[in-house]
Short mmCIF file of C-alpha atoms in Angstrom, two decimals:
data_model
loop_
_atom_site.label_atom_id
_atom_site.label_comp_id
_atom_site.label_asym_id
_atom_site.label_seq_id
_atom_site.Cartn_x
_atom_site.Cartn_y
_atom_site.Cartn_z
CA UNK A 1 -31.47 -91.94 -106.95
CA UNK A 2 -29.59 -94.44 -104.48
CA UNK A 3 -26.39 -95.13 -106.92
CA UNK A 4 -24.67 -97.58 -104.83
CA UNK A 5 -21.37 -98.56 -106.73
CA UNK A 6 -19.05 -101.45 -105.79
CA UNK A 7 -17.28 -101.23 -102.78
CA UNK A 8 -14.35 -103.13 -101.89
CA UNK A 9 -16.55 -105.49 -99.51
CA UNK A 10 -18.81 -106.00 -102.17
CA UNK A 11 -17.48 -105.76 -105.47
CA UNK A 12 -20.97 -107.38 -106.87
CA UNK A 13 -22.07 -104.47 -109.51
CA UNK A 14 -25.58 -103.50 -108.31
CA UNK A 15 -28.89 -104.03 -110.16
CA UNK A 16 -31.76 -101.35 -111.05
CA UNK A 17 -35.07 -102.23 -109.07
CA UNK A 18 -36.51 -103.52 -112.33
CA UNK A 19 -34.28 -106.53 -112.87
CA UNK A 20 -36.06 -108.47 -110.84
CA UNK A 21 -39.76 -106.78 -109.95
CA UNK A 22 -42.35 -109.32 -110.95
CA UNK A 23 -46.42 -109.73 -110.85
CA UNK A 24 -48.21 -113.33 -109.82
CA UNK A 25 -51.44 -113.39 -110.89
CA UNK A 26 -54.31 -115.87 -109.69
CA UNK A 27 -57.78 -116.62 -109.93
CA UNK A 28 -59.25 -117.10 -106.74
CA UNK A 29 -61.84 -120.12 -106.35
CA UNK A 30 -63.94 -122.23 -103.81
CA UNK A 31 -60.36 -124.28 -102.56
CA UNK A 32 -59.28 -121.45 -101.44
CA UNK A 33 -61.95 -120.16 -99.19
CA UNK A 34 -61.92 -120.10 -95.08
CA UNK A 35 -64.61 -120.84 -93.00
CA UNK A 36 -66.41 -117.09 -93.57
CA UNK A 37 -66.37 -117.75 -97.28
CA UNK A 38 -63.75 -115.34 -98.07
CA UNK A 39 -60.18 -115.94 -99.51
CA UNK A 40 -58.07 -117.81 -96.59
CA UNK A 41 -55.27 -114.98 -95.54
CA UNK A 42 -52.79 -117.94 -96.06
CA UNK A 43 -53.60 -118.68 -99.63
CA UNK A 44 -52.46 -114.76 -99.89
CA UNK A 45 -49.72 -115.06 -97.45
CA UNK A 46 -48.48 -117.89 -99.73
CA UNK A 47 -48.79 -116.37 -102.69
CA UNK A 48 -46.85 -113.19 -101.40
CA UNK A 49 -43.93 -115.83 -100.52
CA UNK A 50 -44.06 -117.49 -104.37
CA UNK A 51 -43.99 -113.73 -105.58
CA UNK A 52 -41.30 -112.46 -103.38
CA UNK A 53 -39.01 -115.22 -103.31
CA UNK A 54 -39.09 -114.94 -107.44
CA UNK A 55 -37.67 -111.77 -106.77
CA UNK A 56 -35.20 -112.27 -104.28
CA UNK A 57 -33.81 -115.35 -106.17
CA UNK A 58 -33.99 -112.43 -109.45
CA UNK A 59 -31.99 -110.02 -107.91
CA UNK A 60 -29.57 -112.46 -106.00
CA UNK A 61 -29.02 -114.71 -109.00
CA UNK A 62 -29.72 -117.94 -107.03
CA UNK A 63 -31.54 -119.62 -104.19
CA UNK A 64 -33.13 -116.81 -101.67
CA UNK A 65 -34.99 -118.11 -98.57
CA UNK A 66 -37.71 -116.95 -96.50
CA UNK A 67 -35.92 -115.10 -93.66
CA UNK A 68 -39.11 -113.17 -91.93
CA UNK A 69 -42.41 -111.51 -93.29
CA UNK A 70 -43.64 -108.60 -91.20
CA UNK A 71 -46.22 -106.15 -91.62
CA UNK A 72 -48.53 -108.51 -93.67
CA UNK A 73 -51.69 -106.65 -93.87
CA UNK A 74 -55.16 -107.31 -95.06
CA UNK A 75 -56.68 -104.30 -96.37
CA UNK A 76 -60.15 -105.68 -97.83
CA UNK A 77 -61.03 -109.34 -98.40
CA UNK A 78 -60.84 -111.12 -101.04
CA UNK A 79 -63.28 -113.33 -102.63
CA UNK A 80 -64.03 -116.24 -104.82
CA UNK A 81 -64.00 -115.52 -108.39
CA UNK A 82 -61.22 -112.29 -107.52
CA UNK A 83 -58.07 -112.21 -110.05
CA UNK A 84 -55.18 -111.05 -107.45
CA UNK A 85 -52.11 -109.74 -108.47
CA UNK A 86 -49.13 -110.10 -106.43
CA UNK A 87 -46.45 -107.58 -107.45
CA UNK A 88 -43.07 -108.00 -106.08
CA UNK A 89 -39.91 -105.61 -106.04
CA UNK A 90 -36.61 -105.56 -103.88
CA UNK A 91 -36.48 -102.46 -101.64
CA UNK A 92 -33.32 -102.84 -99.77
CA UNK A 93 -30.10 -105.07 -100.01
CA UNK A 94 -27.68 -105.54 -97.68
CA UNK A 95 -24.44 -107.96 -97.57
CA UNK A 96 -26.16 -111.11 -97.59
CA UNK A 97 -30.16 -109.94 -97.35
CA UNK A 98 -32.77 -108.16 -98.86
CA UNK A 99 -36.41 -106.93 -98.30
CA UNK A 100 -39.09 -107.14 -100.66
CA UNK A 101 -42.05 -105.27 -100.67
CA UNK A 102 -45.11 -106.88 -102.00
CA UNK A 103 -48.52 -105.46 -103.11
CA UNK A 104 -51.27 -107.46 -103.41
CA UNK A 105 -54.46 -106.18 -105.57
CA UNK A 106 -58.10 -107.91 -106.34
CA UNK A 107 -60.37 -107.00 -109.34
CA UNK A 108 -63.72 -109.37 -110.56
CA UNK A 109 -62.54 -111.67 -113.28
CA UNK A 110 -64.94 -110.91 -115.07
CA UNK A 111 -65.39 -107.52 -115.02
CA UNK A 112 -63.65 -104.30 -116.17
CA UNK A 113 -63.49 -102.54 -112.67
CA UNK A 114 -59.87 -101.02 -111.67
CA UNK A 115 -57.87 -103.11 -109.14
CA UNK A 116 -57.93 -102.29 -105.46
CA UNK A 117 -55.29 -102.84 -102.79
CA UNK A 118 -56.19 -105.69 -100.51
CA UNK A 119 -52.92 -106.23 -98.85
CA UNK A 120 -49.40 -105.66 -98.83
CA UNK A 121 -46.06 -107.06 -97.02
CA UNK A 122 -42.12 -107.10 -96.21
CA UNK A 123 -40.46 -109.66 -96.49
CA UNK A 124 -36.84 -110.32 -95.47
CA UNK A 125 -34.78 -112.98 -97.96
CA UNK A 126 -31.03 -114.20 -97.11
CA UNK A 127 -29.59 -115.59 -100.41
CA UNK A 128 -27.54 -119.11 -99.77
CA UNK A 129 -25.54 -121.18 -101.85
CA UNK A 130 -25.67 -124.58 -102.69
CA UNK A 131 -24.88 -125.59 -99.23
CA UNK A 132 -26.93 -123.34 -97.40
CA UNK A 133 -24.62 -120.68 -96.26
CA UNK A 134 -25.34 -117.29 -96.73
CA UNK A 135 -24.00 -115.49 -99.99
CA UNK A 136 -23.38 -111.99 -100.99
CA UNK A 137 -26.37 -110.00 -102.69
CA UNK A 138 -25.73 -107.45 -105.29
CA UNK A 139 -26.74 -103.62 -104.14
CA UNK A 140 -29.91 -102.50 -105.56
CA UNK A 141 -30.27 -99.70 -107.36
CA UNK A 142 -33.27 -97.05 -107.02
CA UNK A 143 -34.39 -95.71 -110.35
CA UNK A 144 -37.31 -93.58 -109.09
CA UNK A 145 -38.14 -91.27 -106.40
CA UNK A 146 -40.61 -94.17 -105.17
CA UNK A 147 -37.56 -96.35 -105.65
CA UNK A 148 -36.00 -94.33 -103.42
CA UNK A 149 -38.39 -93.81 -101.28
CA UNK A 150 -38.81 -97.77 -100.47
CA UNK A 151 -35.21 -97.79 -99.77
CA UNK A 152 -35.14 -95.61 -97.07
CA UNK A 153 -37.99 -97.22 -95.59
CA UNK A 154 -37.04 -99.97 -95.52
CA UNK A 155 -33.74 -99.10 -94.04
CA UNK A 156 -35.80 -97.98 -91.04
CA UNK A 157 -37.47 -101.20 -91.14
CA UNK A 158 -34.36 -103.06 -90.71
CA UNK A 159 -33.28 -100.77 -87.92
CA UNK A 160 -36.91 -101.45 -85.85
CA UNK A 161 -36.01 -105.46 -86.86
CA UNK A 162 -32.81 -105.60 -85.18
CA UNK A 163 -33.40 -103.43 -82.25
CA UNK A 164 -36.38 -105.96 -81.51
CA UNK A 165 -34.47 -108.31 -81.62
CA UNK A 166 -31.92 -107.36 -79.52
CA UNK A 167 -34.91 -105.98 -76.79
CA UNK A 168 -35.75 -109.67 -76.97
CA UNK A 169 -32.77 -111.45 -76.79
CA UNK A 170 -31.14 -109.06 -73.86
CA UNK A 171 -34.48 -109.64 -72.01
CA UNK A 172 -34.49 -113.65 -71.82
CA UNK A 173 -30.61 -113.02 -70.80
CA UNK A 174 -32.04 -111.37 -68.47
CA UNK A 175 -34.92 -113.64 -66.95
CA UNK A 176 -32.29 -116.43 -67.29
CA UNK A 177 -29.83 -114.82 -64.71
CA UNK A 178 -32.78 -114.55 -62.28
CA UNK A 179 -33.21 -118.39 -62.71
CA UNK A 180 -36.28 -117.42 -64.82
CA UNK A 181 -36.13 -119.30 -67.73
CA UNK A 182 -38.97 -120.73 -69.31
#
């Protein structure tokens, strides 16, 4: 497993994966519905948020904000009447960030049926201080193979994150030089 010790950059000791993974439950009912009759894909978007940032605020020890979500997907819809479970862990750290991954699952509330995966997300959380700045994260610690697994993923993640953003950035640098800017 990832064993990621103190370096002298970060000399915060690093935490296993299970300090801070967490489950948000919810009934689902008629306030949250969208026009089809279905559960709104905000009300789940939100509650991946509430679920995540506990997590990130776990692990970091403090305040965590919502840096980016990506890859939020909607497996199956949800409906009215649905108990959801949001279940949170961290995947990655790095100096001042980390990702969460977040599965979200559905089962009748009244029924003894297993629960199925109706969505699931990444979520990127910079940990700030009482002033807002950015503050250092401890180094997460894998303790399974799926553990590590997420990790690396979500390494690659990270890598496909800033590379778009650079592609992005280097391109309206671009179209500005040719008077372009819009």
């Amino acid at each position: 497993m990832t064993d990621q010790a103190p370096s002298p950059e970060n000399d915060i000791p690093g935490k296993p994966t299970s300090a801070s993974r967490t489950t948000l439950s919810h009934i689902m009912t008629h306030n949250d519905t969208n026009l089809l009759g279905s559960v709104h894909g905000g009300v789940i978007m939100k509650l991946v948020d509430d679920a995540a940032g506990a997590v990130a605020g776990r692990h970091s020890g403090g305040p965590a904000v919502t840096a980016s979500m990506d890859e939020m997907a909607f497996l199956e819809p949800v409906r009215v009447g649905d108990l959801v479970h949001v279940k949170a862990q961290v995947n990655w750290t790095g100096r001042t960030s980390m990702e969460v991954g977040v599965r979200v699952l559905a089962e009748r509330w009244n029924e003894s049926t297993p629960a199925q995966q109706v969505g699931s997300a990444y979520l990127v959380f910079a940990a700030v201080d009482a002033d807002g700045k950015p503050r250092r994260v401890p180094p997460v610690l894998a303790e399974t193979e799926r553990d590590e697994r997420r990790y690396q993923e979500a390494q690659i993640r990270r890598t496909h994150r800033l590379a778009r953003r650079r592609a992005i950035m280097e391109l309206r640098e671009k179209r500005a030089a040719e008077g372009l800017d819009d």
